[in-house]
Each structure stands twice: as structure tokens, then as C-alpha cells.
Short mmCIF file of C-alpha atoms in Angstrom, two decimals:
data_model
loop_
_atom_site.label_atom_id
_atom_site.label_comp_id
_atom_site.label_asym_id
_atom_site.label_seq_id
_atom_site.Cartn_x
_atom_site.Cartn_y
_atom_site.Cartn_z
CA MET A 30 -112.87 156.72 -45.30
CA PRO A 31 -111.53 153.75 -43.23
CA LEU A 32 -108.19 152.26 -44.21
CA ALA A 33 -108.20 148.76 -45.68
CA ASP A 34 -107.05 145.94 -43.44
CA ALA A 35 -103.85 144.37 -44.73
CA ASN A 36 -105.14 140.89 -43.64
CA ASP A 37 -108.54 141.33 -45.23
CA GLN A 38 -108.94 138.58 -47.87
CA THR A 39 -112.22 139.92 -49.25
CA PRO A 40 -111.87 140.15 -53.07
CA ALA A 41 -111.97 143.60 -54.59
CA PRO A 42 -115.22 144.51 -56.37
CA GLU A 43 -115.07 143.91 -60.11
CA PRO A 44 -115.83 146.70 -62.59
CA PRO A 45 -119.41 146.96 -63.77
CA GLU A 46 -120.50 144.89 -66.72
CA VAL A 47 -121.74 146.68 -69.82
CA GLU A 48 -123.98 144.78 -72.17
CA LEU A 49 -123.55 145.80 -75.77
CA GLU A 50 -126.62 145.96 -77.95
CA ASN A 51 -127.22 143.63 -80.90
CA THR A 52 -125.09 140.83 -79.43
CA ASP A 53 -126.10 137.32 -78.47
CA SER A 54 -124.16 137.29 -75.20
CA PRO A 55 -122.95 139.95 -72.79
CA VAL A 56 -119.40 141.27 -73.26
CA ILE A 57 -117.45 142.49 -70.28
CA ALA A 58 -115.73 145.83 -70.86
CA VAL A 59 -113.77 148.00 -68.48
CA MET A 60 -114.88 151.60 -68.47
CA PRO A 61 -111.98 153.85 -69.58
CA PRO A 62 -110.66 156.34 -67.02
CA GLU A 63 -111.38 159.98 -67.46
CA GLU A 64 -109.00 161.37 -70.14
CA ALA A 65 -106.49 164.02 -69.09
CA PRO A 66 -106.73 167.38 -70.82
CA GLU A 67 -104.52 167.58 -73.91
CA ARG A 68 -101.24 169.42 -73.31
CA PRO A 69 -100.18 172.08 -75.79
CA LYS A 70 -97.52 170.84 -78.21
CA ARG A 71 -94.03 172.25 -77.68
CA THR A 72 -92.17 173.56 -80.70
CA PRO A 73 -88.94 171.55 -80.97
CA LYS A 74 -85.76 173.59 -80.83
CA PRO A 75 -82.22 172.44 -81.60
CA SER A 76 -80.12 171.58 -78.58
CA ALA A 77 -77.05 173.55 -77.57
CA LYS A 78 -74.87 170.83 -79.11
CA ILE A 79 -76.67 171.03 -82.47
CA ARG A 80 -76.48 174.82 -82.44
CA ALA A 81 -72.75 174.65 -81.73
CA ILE A 82 -72.25 172.22 -84.65
CA ASN A 83 -74.21 174.45 -87.02
CA GLU A 84 -72.18 177.47 -85.90
CA GLY A 85 -68.92 175.59 -86.44
CA GLU A 86 -67.92 175.57 -82.77
CA ALA A 87 -68.25 171.79 -82.24
CA VAL A 88 -67.97 168.50 -84.10
CA ALA A 89 -70.63 165.80 -84.24
CA ASN A 90 -69.87 162.81 -82.00
CA SER A 91 -70.54 160.49 -84.93
CA VAL A 92 -67.40 161.81 -86.60
CA ILE A 93 -65.34 160.47 -83.71
CA ASP A 94 -67.46 157.37 -83.04
CA LYS A 95 -67.23 156.12 -86.63
CA ASN A 96 -63.46 156.63 -86.70
CA PRO A 97 -61.67 156.38 -83.35
CA PHE A 98 -58.54 157.82 -84.95
CA ALA A 99 -60.28 160.90 -86.34
CA GLU A 100 -58.55 163.10 -83.79
CA PHE A 101 -55.23 162.26 -85.46
CA ALA A 102 -56.59 163.97 -88.58
CA PHE A 103 -57.68 166.96 -86.51
CA SER A 104 -54.13 167.33 -85.20
CA ALA A 105 -52.72 167.14 -88.72
CA PHE A 106 -55.19 169.82 -89.80
CA GLU A 107 -53.78 172.09 -87.06
CA VAL A 108 -50.16 171.76 -88.20
CA ASP A 109 -49.99 175.40 -89.33
CA SER A 110 -52.20 176.73 -86.54
CA TYR A 111 -51.12 178.09 -83.18
CA PRO A 112 -52.75 177.86 -79.74
CA ASN A 113 -53.76 181.54 -79.78
CA ASP A 114 -55.55 181.44 -83.14
CA PRO A 115 -59.31 181.99 -82.63
CA VAL A 116 -61.38 178.83 -82.99
CA SER A 117 -64.72 180.53 -83.70
CA LEU A 118 -66.23 183.74 -85.00
CA ALA A 119 -67.40 184.65 -81.50
CA GLU A 120 -63.88 184.36 -80.12
CA ALA A 121 -62.36 186.34 -82.97
CA SER A 122 -64.86 189.17 -82.45
CA ARG A 123 -63.78 189.56 -78.80
CA ARG A 124 -60.08 189.94 -79.59
CA ALA A 125 -58.04 193.12 -79.89
CA ASP A 126 -57.03 192.17 -83.45
CA TRP A 127 -60.68 191.79 -84.57
CA PRO A 128 -60.31 194.51 -87.28
CA LYS A 129 -57.60 192.42 -88.95
CA TRP A 130 -59.84 189.34 -88.91
CA GLN A 131 -62.73 191.42 -90.34
CA GLU A 132 -60.48 192.56 -93.16
CA ALA A 133 -59.43 188.97 -93.81
CA MET A 134 -63.09 187.87 -93.90
CA GLN A 135 -63.98 190.58 -96.42
CA ASP A 136 -61.00 189.61 -98.57
CA GLU A 137 -62.26 186.02 -98.60
CA ILE A 138 -65.78 187.10 -99.64
CA ASN A 139 -64.36 189.30 -102.40
CA ARG A 140 -62.28 186.38 -103.67
CA LEU A 141 -65.29 184.07 -103.63
CA ASP A 142 -67.34 186.64 -105.55
CA SER A 143 -64.61 187.12 -108.15
CA ARG A 144 -64.55 183.36 -108.76
CA GLN A 145 -68.38 183.26 -109.14
CA SER A 146 -68.52 180.71 -106.33
CA TRP A 147 -72.30 180.82 -105.85
CA THR A 148 -75.66 182.07 -106.99
CA PHE A 149 -78.69 182.99 -104.86
CA GLU A 150 -81.71 180.67 -104.89
CA ASP A 151 -84.93 180.17 -102.98
CA LYS A 152 -84.94 176.98 -100.94
CA THR A 153 -87.70 174.42 -101.38
CA ASP A 154 -89.08 171.67 -99.17
CA GLY A 155 -86.85 168.65 -99.03
CA ASP A 156 -83.62 170.48 -99.86
CA ASN A 157 -80.54 169.50 -97.87
CA ILE A 158 -78.91 172.78 -96.87
CA ILE A 159 -75.40 172.47 -95.51
CA GLY A 160 -73.88 174.88 -93.04
CA CYS A 161 -70.63 176.83 -93.13
CA ARG A 162 -68.20 178.38 -90.68
CA TRP A 163 -65.15 180.62 -90.56
CA VAL A 164 -61.70 179.19 -89.94
CA PHE A 165 -59.07 181.65 -88.75
CA ARG A 166 -55.34 181.13 -89.19
CA THR A 167 -52.29 183.32 -88.79
CA LYS A 168 -49.51 182.80 -91.31
CA ARG A 169 -46.09 182.83 -89.66
CA ASP A 170 -42.47 182.74 -90.69
CA GLU A 171 -39.74 180.38 -89.51
CA LYS A 172 -39.35 182.45 -86.32
CA GLY A 173 -43.04 182.19 -85.44
CA GLU A 174 -43.75 185.86 -86.24
CA ILE A 175 -47.15 186.69 -87.76
CA THR A 176 -46.90 187.60 -91.45
CA SER A 177 -50.60 187.71 -92.38
CA TYR A 178 -54.13 186.96 -91.18
CA ARG A 179 -56.22 184.44 -93.10
CA ALA A 180 -59.95 183.84 -92.79
CA ARG A 181 -61.39 181.00 -94.83
CA LEU A 182 -65.07 180.21 -95.34
CA VAL A 183 -65.41 176.45 -94.97
CA ALA A 184 -68.46 174.39 -95.89
CA GLN A 185 -69.59 171.88 -93.27
CA GLY A 186 -69.19 168.87 -95.49
CA PHE A 187 -70.18 166.44 -92.74
CA THR A 188 -73.80 167.52 -93.37
CA GLN A 189 -73.66 166.46 -97.04
CA VAL A 190 -75.71 163.40 -97.97
CA GLU A 191 -73.97 160.65 -99.90
CA GLY A 192 -75.70 159.93 -103.19
CA VAL A 193 -77.37 163.34 -103.13
CA ASP A 194 -74.60 165.90 -102.61
CA TYR A 195 -71.61 163.71 -103.48
CA PHE A 196 -70.49 160.18 -104.36
CA SER A 197 -67.90 158.18 -102.45
CA ASP A 198 -65.68 157.70 -105.53
CA ASP A 199 -65.33 161.47 -105.94
CA THR A 200 -63.62 162.35 -102.67
CA PHE A 201 -60.00 161.15 -102.72
CA ALA A 202 -57.24 163.70 -103.28
CA PRO A 203 -53.49 163.02 -102.98
CA THR A 204 -50.97 165.09 -101.05
CA ALA A 205 -47.22 164.72 -101.19
CA LYS A 206 -45.85 162.03 -98.89
CA THR A 207 -43.43 163.13 -96.24
CA ALA A 208 -40.85 160.67 -97.57
CA SER A 209 -41.18 162.25 -101.03
CA VAL A 210 -40.70 165.73 -99.59
CA ARG A 211 -37.50 164.73 -97.80
CA ALA A 212 -36.12 162.92 -100.85
CA ILE A 213 -36.87 165.80 -103.23
CA LEU A 214 -35.38 168.42 -100.92
CA ALA A 215 -32.26 166.33 -100.31
CA THR A 216 -31.73 165.73 -104.03
CA ALA A 217 -32.24 169.41 -104.81
CA ALA A 218 -29.72 170.41 -102.15
CA ARG A 219 -27.14 167.92 -103.43
CA ARG A 220 -27.54 169.15 -107.04
CA ASP A 221 -27.67 172.80 -105.92
CA TYR A 222 -31.11 173.34 -107.49
CA GLU A 223 -33.32 176.26 -106.61
CA ILE A 224 -36.08 175.46 -104.08
CA HIS A 225 -38.93 177.97 -104.14
CA GLN A 226 -42.49 178.06 -102.84
CA MET A 227 -45.72 179.36 -104.30
CA ASP A 228 -49.11 179.51 -102.59
CA VAL A 229 -52.19 179.17 -104.81
CA LYS A 230 -54.85 181.58 -103.57
CA SER A 231 -58.07 179.72 -102.71
CA ALA A 232 -56.92 176.70 -104.69
CA TYR A 233 -60.09 174.66 -104.19
CA LEU A 234 -62.16 177.31 -105.95
CA TYR A 235 -60.49 176.30 -109.22
CA GLY A 236 -62.46 173.07 -108.95
CA ARG A 237 -65.94 173.64 -110.33
CA LEU A 238 -69.19 171.81 -109.65
CA ASN A 239 -71.10 170.36 -112.59
CA ASP A 240 -74.42 171.84 -113.67
CA ASP A 241 -76.26 168.75 -112.46
CA GLU A 242 -74.79 169.09 -108.95
CA ARG A 243 -77.09 171.13 -106.70
CA ILE A 244 -75.46 171.87 -103.35
CA LEU A 245 -77.15 174.51 -101.21
CA MET A 246 -75.43 176.31 -98.35
CA ARG A 247 -76.53 178.76 -95.67
CA PRO A 248 -75.16 182.33 -95.96
CA PRO A 249 -71.87 182.90 -94.09
CA PRO A 250 -72.27 184.12 -90.50
CA GLY A 251 -71.04 187.54 -89.41
CA ILE A 252 -71.13 189.18 -92.84
CA LYS A 253 -73.83 190.46 -95.22
CA LEU A 254 -73.91 189.50 -98.87
CA PRO A 255 -75.22 192.26 -101.16
CA GLY A 256 -78.25 191.16 -103.17
CA LEU A 257 -79.19 188.24 -100.92
CA LYS A 258 -82.91 188.34 -100.09
CA PRO A 259 -84.38 187.02 -96.83
CA GLY A 260 -84.99 183.28 -96.99
CA GLN A 261 -82.60 182.71 -99.87
CA VAL A 262 -79.63 180.32 -99.75
CA LEU A 263 -76.43 179.94 -101.75
CA ARG A 264 -76.18 177.42 -104.59
CA LEU A 265 -72.50 176.55 -104.84
CA ARG A 266 -70.83 176.71 -108.26
CA ALA A 267 -67.24 176.32 -107.04
CA CYS A 268 -65.82 173.78 -104.60
CA LEU A 269 -65.46 175.48 -101.25
CA TYR A 270 -63.05 174.12 -98.69
CA GLY A 271 -64.83 171.50 -96.62
CA LEU A 272 -66.92 169.97 -99.41
CA LYS A 273 -66.43 166.24 -99.79
CA GLN A 274 -65.45 166.52 -103.45
CA ALA A 275 -63.42 169.75 -103.22
CA GLY A 276 -59.98 168.21 -102.77
CA ARG A 277 -60.35 165.83 -105.70
CA ARG A 278 -61.66 168.53 -108.06
CA TRP A 279 -58.62 170.73 -107.28
CA ALA A 280 -56.26 167.76 -107.78
CA LEU A 281 -57.82 167.04 -111.19
CA LYS A 282 -57.55 170.69 -112.16
CA PHE A 283 -53.85 170.88 -111.27
CA ARG A 284 -53.17 167.60 -113.06
CA GLU A 285 -54.70 169.12 -116.19
CA VAL A 286 -52.56 172.28 -115.90
CA ALA A 287 -49.38 170.29 -115.13
CA LYS A 288 -49.83 168.35 -118.34
CA LYS A 289 -50.19 171.59 -120.32
CA ILE A 290 -46.89 172.95 -119.02
CA GLY A 291 -45.03 169.74 -119.81
CA LEU A 292 -44.96 167.96 -116.43
CA THR A 293 -45.58 164.26 -115.83
CA ARG A 294 -47.29 162.90 -112.73
CA SER A 295 -45.25 160.44 -110.69
CA GLU A 296 -46.72 156.96 -110.47
CA HIS A 297 -45.23 156.53 -106.99
CA ASP A 298 -46.66 159.74 -105.52
CA HIS A 299 -49.59 161.34 -107.34
CA ALA A 300 -48.91 164.76 -105.79
CA VAL A 301 -45.45 164.92 -107.37
CA PHE A 302 -44.96 166.17 -110.95
CA TYR A 303 -41.66 166.21 -112.85
CA ARG A 304 -39.96 166.86 -116.14
CA VAL A 305 -36.60 165.47 -117.31
CA HIS A 306 -34.76 167.89 -119.58
CA PRO A 307 -32.59 166.72 -122.52
CA ASN A 308 -29.37 167.51 -120.60
CA GLY A 309 -30.42 165.37 -117.64
CA ASP A 310 -31.65 168.18 -115.38
CA VAL A 311 -34.94 167.58 -113.57
CA THR A 312 -37.77 169.97 -112.68
CA VAL A 313 -40.02 168.80 -109.81
CA ILE A 314 -43.18 170.26 -108.30
CA PHE A 315 -44.92 168.72 -105.30
CA LEU A 316 -48.20 169.79 -103.73
CA HIS A 317 -49.74 169.80 -100.30
CA VAL A 318 -53.27 171.16 -100.84
CA ASP A 319 -52.53 174.75 -102.01
CA ASP A 320 -48.84 174.88 -101.07
CA MET A 321 -46.64 174.33 -104.13
CA THR A 322 -42.89 173.68 -103.91
CA LEU A 323 -40.72 173.98 -107.02
CA THR A 324 -37.21 172.58 -107.47
CA CYS A 325 -35.16 173.01 -110.65
CA PRO A 326 -31.93 174.56 -111.95
CA SER A 327 -32.00 178.35 -111.80
CA ARG A 328 -32.17 178.77 -115.59
CA TYR A 329 -35.61 177.10 -115.72
CA LEU A 330 -37.15 178.73 -112.64
CA GLU A 331 -38.58 181.99 -113.98
CA GLU A 332 -40.10 180.36 -117.05
CA LEU A 333 -41.74 177.72 -114.86
CA LYS A 334 -43.24 180.35 -112.56
CA LYS A 335 -44.48 182.35 -115.54
CA ARG A 336 -46.34 179.37 -116.97
CA ILE A 337 -47.94 178.55 -113.62
CA LYS A 338 -49.12 182.16 -113.20
CA GLU A 339 -50.90 181.91 -116.55
CA HIS A 340 -53.33 179.45 -114.98
CA PHE A 341 -53.48 180.29 -111.25
CA GLU A 342 -53.45 183.33 -108.99
CA VAL A 343 -50.45 182.67 -106.75
CA VAL A 344 -48.30 184.26 -104.07
CA ASP A 345 -44.61 183.82 -104.82
CA SER A 346 -42.90 183.21 -101.47
CA GLY A 347 -39.41 182.93 -102.91
CA GLU A 348 -36.82 180.56 -101.46
CA ILE A 349 -38.14 177.93 -99.11
CA HIS A 350 -37.86 178.58 -95.37
CA TRP A 351 -41.00 176.98 -93.99
CA ILE A 352 -43.19 174.10 -95.13
CA LEU A 353 -46.04 172.33 -93.26
CA GLY A 354 -44.81 173.31 -89.83
CA ILE A 355 -41.21 172.40 -90.73
CA GLU A 356 -38.43 174.97 -90.68
CA VAL A 357 -35.99 174.58 -93.57
CA LYS A 358 -32.36 175.73 -93.33
CA ARG A 359 -29.98 175.38 -96.22
CA ASP A 360 -26.22 175.72 -96.73
CA ARG A 361 -25.60 176.28 -100.45
CA GLU A 362 -21.82 176.04 -100.11
CA LEU A 363 -21.90 172.64 -98.37
CA ARG A 364 -24.98 171.56 -100.38
CA THR A 365 -26.81 170.45 -97.28
CA ILE A 366 -30.34 171.03 -96.04
CA TYR A 367 -31.64 170.89 -92.47
CA LEU A 368 -35.24 170.30 -91.38
CA THR A 369 -36.50 171.04 -87.90
CA GLN A 370 -39.90 171.27 -86.20
CA ARG A 371 -38.77 173.28 -83.22
CA THR A 372 -41.57 175.83 -83.51
CA TYR A 373 -44.22 173.17 -84.20
CA ILE A 374 -43.12 171.05 -81.23
CA GLN A 375 -43.23 174.06 -78.93
CA SER A 376 -46.73 174.87 -80.21
CA ILE A 377 -48.11 171.41 -79.35
CA ILE A 378 -46.41 171.54 -75.94
CA ASP A 379 -48.21 174.84 -75.34
CA ARG A 380 -51.50 173.50 -76.73
CA TYR A 381 -51.72 170.59 -74.29
CA GLY A 382 -50.32 172.43 -71.27
CA PHE A 383 -47.05 170.52 -70.89
CA ASN A 384 -44.82 173.56 -70.36
CA ASP A 385 -44.23 172.76 -66.70
CA LEU A 386 -43.05 169.20 -67.30
CA LYS A 387 -39.43 168.36 -66.53
CA PRO A 388 -37.27 167.55 -69.59
CA LEU A 389 -36.06 163.94 -69.88
CA ALA A 390 -33.25 162.27 -71.80
CA ILE A 391 -35.14 159.27 -73.26
CA PRO A 392 -38.69 159.01 -74.66
CA CYS A 393 -39.59 155.65 -73.04
CA ASP A 394 -39.26 154.26 -69.54
CA PRO A 395 -37.56 150.86 -70.04
CA HIS A 396 -38.71 149.71 -66.59
CA THR A 397 -42.43 150.36 -67.23
CA PRO A 398 -43.69 148.35 -70.24
CA LEU A 399 -47.14 149.21 -71.56
CA SER A 400 -49.86 146.56 -71.79
CA LYS A 401 -53.57 146.09 -72.36
CA ASP A 402 -54.01 145.33 -68.65
CA GLN A 403 -53.37 149.02 -67.95
CA CYS A 404 -56.50 150.07 -69.85
CA PRO A 405 -59.15 151.43 -67.45
CA ASP A 406 -61.98 149.15 -66.37
CA ASP A 407 -63.21 150.81 -63.16
CA PRO A 408 -65.34 153.99 -63.03
CA ALA A 409 -62.69 156.08 -61.27
CA ASP A 410 -60.00 155.52 -63.94
CA ILE A 411 -62.51 155.92 -66.76
CA ALA A 412 -63.69 159.23 -65.31
CA TYR A 413 -60.08 160.40 -64.90
CA MET A 414 -59.20 159.66 -68.53
CA ARG A 415 -62.40 161.02 -70.01
CA ASP A 416 -61.09 164.60 -70.18
CA LYS A 417 -57.54 163.75 -71.25
CA PRO A 418 -56.80 164.67 -74.92
CA TYR A 419 -54.90 161.43 -75.47
CA ARG A 420 -55.68 160.87 -79.14
CA SER A 421 -55.21 164.50 -80.12
CA ALA A 422 -51.89 164.78 -78.26
CA LEU A 423 -50.79 161.49 -79.82
CA GLY A 424 -51.69 162.82 -83.26
CA GLY A 425 -49.39 165.79 -82.67
CA LEU A 426 -46.56 163.39 -81.86
CA MET A 427 -47.28 161.26 -84.92
CA TYR A 428 -46.76 164.19 -87.28
CA ALA A 429 -43.42 165.03 -85.65
CA SER A 430 -42.44 161.36 -85.82
CA VAL A 431 -43.04 160.92 -89.56
CA ALA A 432 -41.62 164.33 -90.50
CA THR A 433 -38.39 165.01 -88.62
CA ARG A 434 -38.22 163.01 -85.38
CA PRO A 435 -37.75 159.29 -86.10
CA ASP A 436 -36.24 158.96 -82.61
CA ILE A 437 -39.74 158.96 -81.09
CA THR A 438 -41.30 156.61 -83.65
CA TYR A 439 -41.09 153.49 -81.47
CA ALA A 440 -42.62 155.24 -78.46
CA VAL A 441 -45.42 156.71 -80.58
CA SER A 442 -46.19 153.33 -82.19
CA GLN A 443 -46.50 151.74 -78.75
CA LEU A 444 -48.81 154.51 -77.49
CA ALA A 445 -50.99 154.22 -80.61
CA ARG A 446 -51.83 150.60 -79.73
CA TYR A 447 -53.92 151.81 -76.78
CA ALA A 448 -55.55 154.89 -78.36
CA HIS A 449 -59.02 153.32 -78.22
CA ASN A 450 -59.05 152.97 -74.41
CA PRO A 451 -55.95 154.57 -72.84
CA GLY A 452 -55.27 154.28 -69.15
CA VAL A 453 -53.39 156.38 -66.61
CA ALA A 454 -50.11 154.56 -67.36
CA HIS A 455 -50.52 155.25 -71.07
CA TRP A 456 -51.21 158.93 -70.43
CA THR A 457 -48.10 159.15 -68.24
CA ALA A 458 -46.04 157.48 -70.98
CA LEU A 459 -47.40 159.93 -73.56
CA LYS A 460 -46.42 162.90 -71.40
CA ARG A 461 -42.95 161.39 -71.10
CA VAL A 462 -42.48 161.70 -74.89
CA TYR A 463 -43.33 165.39 -74.63
CA GLN A 464 -40.83 165.70 -71.78
CA TYR A 465 -38.21 164.14 -74.07
CA LEU A 466 -39.02 166.62 -76.84
CA LYS A 467 -38.52 169.47 -74.35
CA GLY A 468 -35.01 168.20 -73.53
#
């Protein structure tokens, strides 16, 4: 077939005209091309990212996108964790201490069964079924030595639907403020009160779901539940860790018990409960999730513990040595108390790979002020900062700042101003704070 001449101005032939019947005038219609054979439909499968989220090994991007400071919360959640704690079931199963984690998982299932945490039900079309995952933590003493292995089954509350599985006014739960903790411990040391700790076992399970609340959850991975038939799911009866409403239900339960044993909730900190005795002595309890700290004169201590044990299953840890990543040292003769986060600070240095940095004497470089102009705007700087855990590392510093290291507060506040779009200069300044903490 001869090639068309590029200079040929002859108009291209028009498509044939088709005259439709029962019309007064001809209608021009273009004949449709021959249809391609229909391709077989592909069954959609979840992506690797979705599978990782469902298995508890990743977090949805929307969690970070909706709240650019969400990583600060993740760092706070890891206060009592250590860099070598397994982050997933798959990692735990490959470790030499896997039998200890298996034992911890079975203990958790037994505890959930004893609290009647769920019933088995058949799922129906339209049900929102939330996922769950295992969270592994080692409990350690003030020297960083492992004292126990803990495995907790956590519901993936980010898959709950507002208005269906929970309501926004049923999610807030208080925890003791760091300022309250310091003030209570200092007052107890000055008055020579006893300071003891008790850990409520699976505290959130004491919060129960109402009969009209229907929350369905997939069976836990890596373990078989006796009596569960194929295709069935778990209808939750107790508030598992991770549910949107779990923290508030536990807080309401403890408030109810505190009132029964004669304690009054503080109006300044709703996680602090107290009682003033006729002779002027004061009993104080403050909570941080399931960690309970008691301060009172020695003559009231055993009776207080006895009344608490009537309502909750607890582990009595005795005198305080460790609280929320803070080591507590006390001199009863001098009536002083000393708080340090040496172990916690070393753990975040290890976590972000700053062990090789040189120690420095001051947290800020006075000759290098930070500014918005140092935020990245070219592709090279943006690509360089993409893999830097700036927000997470900053969150680790923020907890140290508000707890025991006010000397880094100014530096941390300056770094937080650029958390949304940090640049190379900001990352260097953040590492400098870690170098100061090493000194």
C-alpha cells in the first residue's frame, strides 16, 4: 500500500452514511469499530500495605496525615519499650526467646477468657469487623534487666466506625500529669510517707461494653481459640486495649471504686484521688493507665491495699523504684527523692542510632539559629529528609523534657516549630540535643 504524501491536500474520505428507516430525513451515523473481546475480571486482593495494617505491622497513612504530630504519641507509647522488643508476631516467632512470648500470649488469652471478654458469633453482610494484633513488651527493673515478658492482644481501633462502633464523646480518659507526679512524690518524700506501686492486671477489661454495643473482631493471629468455628468472629463484651472507648470505660470504673473506698477525685487532675484524714495526714493515689502509685503514712498502707484488692486483680510491686521510664531513688534519712531517665535516654539513643555521636556540653548551637528558610524546598533536600525519623525522635526528647530534663526544653520547643517540614539544619540541631544528653 503506497504511503500518503505529506503535501497531499486531498480530503480524507468520510464514513459511509446510514439511512435509518421511518425517518423523514437521512441521519449520518459513524459505524462503531469492532469491539474488543471482553477481558476476564480480576479478583481484587488487598495490597501489601493493607495486609501489613491488618496484621498489625504497619499504620495507615491517614493516621499521620490527619495529625502531623501523631508520631509524638507513638514515642510516648514506647516509653516502657526497648529497641530489642519484637514489633510483630512474625519477628517474635523468629527469636530465641519465642517460648517465653508463647507463654505470655497464652496467659493473655486465659486472662481474657476468665473475664468473659467475648462470645463467638457468625458474621453477616454489612458488619464492620475490626482487626487485632499482638503487642510484645518486656518489663524491666531500674537497671534495665528483664523481669517478665508481656504479650497483650490489642484491638485495631483505627478501623472502628464513628457512630457505629463508638461515639466521639466516649473516648477521653485522663492520666496523671507529669507535674502532679513530681509534686506528689516530693510531698511524700518530705513527709516521709510510704510510696508503693501496684499494677492492675489487664485494667481495661474491667470496663464493659453495653448490651446495645455490637463490636466484632477477627480472631487473634498465631493462636487457636477452643470452640471457635470456621467463619465465626468475636463479639467483644469487655473493652480490649486499642478500642476507642476502652480508656474512658476503665477510668469510669476506677472512679466508681475510688469513691467506694473513700477517695475523692482531684478537680485539678482527674487521674489523682486523695483522702484527708482527721489528723491531717493525706492518702493519695494517681494513675497512669494500669499503673497505680500509692502514697500515705505507713499505718494506712496495708488497709488501703486490702480494699483495692477487693475490687481488682493486682500485682503488688512494693516500694517505688521505676515509673513510666523514670528511675526513682529515695533517701529516707534526708527525706529526698531523685528522678532520672538515664535508662530511657540511652534507649532512645539506641533506637535512633545515635550511639556514635560525639557528646557535647550544650544542647543548642548559639551561632546557628533555626528558621523557616531552612525548610527543604528542592527535591534533593526533600528526598534526604524523607527517611529521617524527625518527629519520632523529637517525641522522645519531648517526654524527657517534660519529665526530668527541663534543661533541653528550650531546644525541644524550637525544634518542634519545624516538625511539619524539617530541613537538614533542623535534623542536625535535633541530633545535637541527643549529643548533649550523651554528655
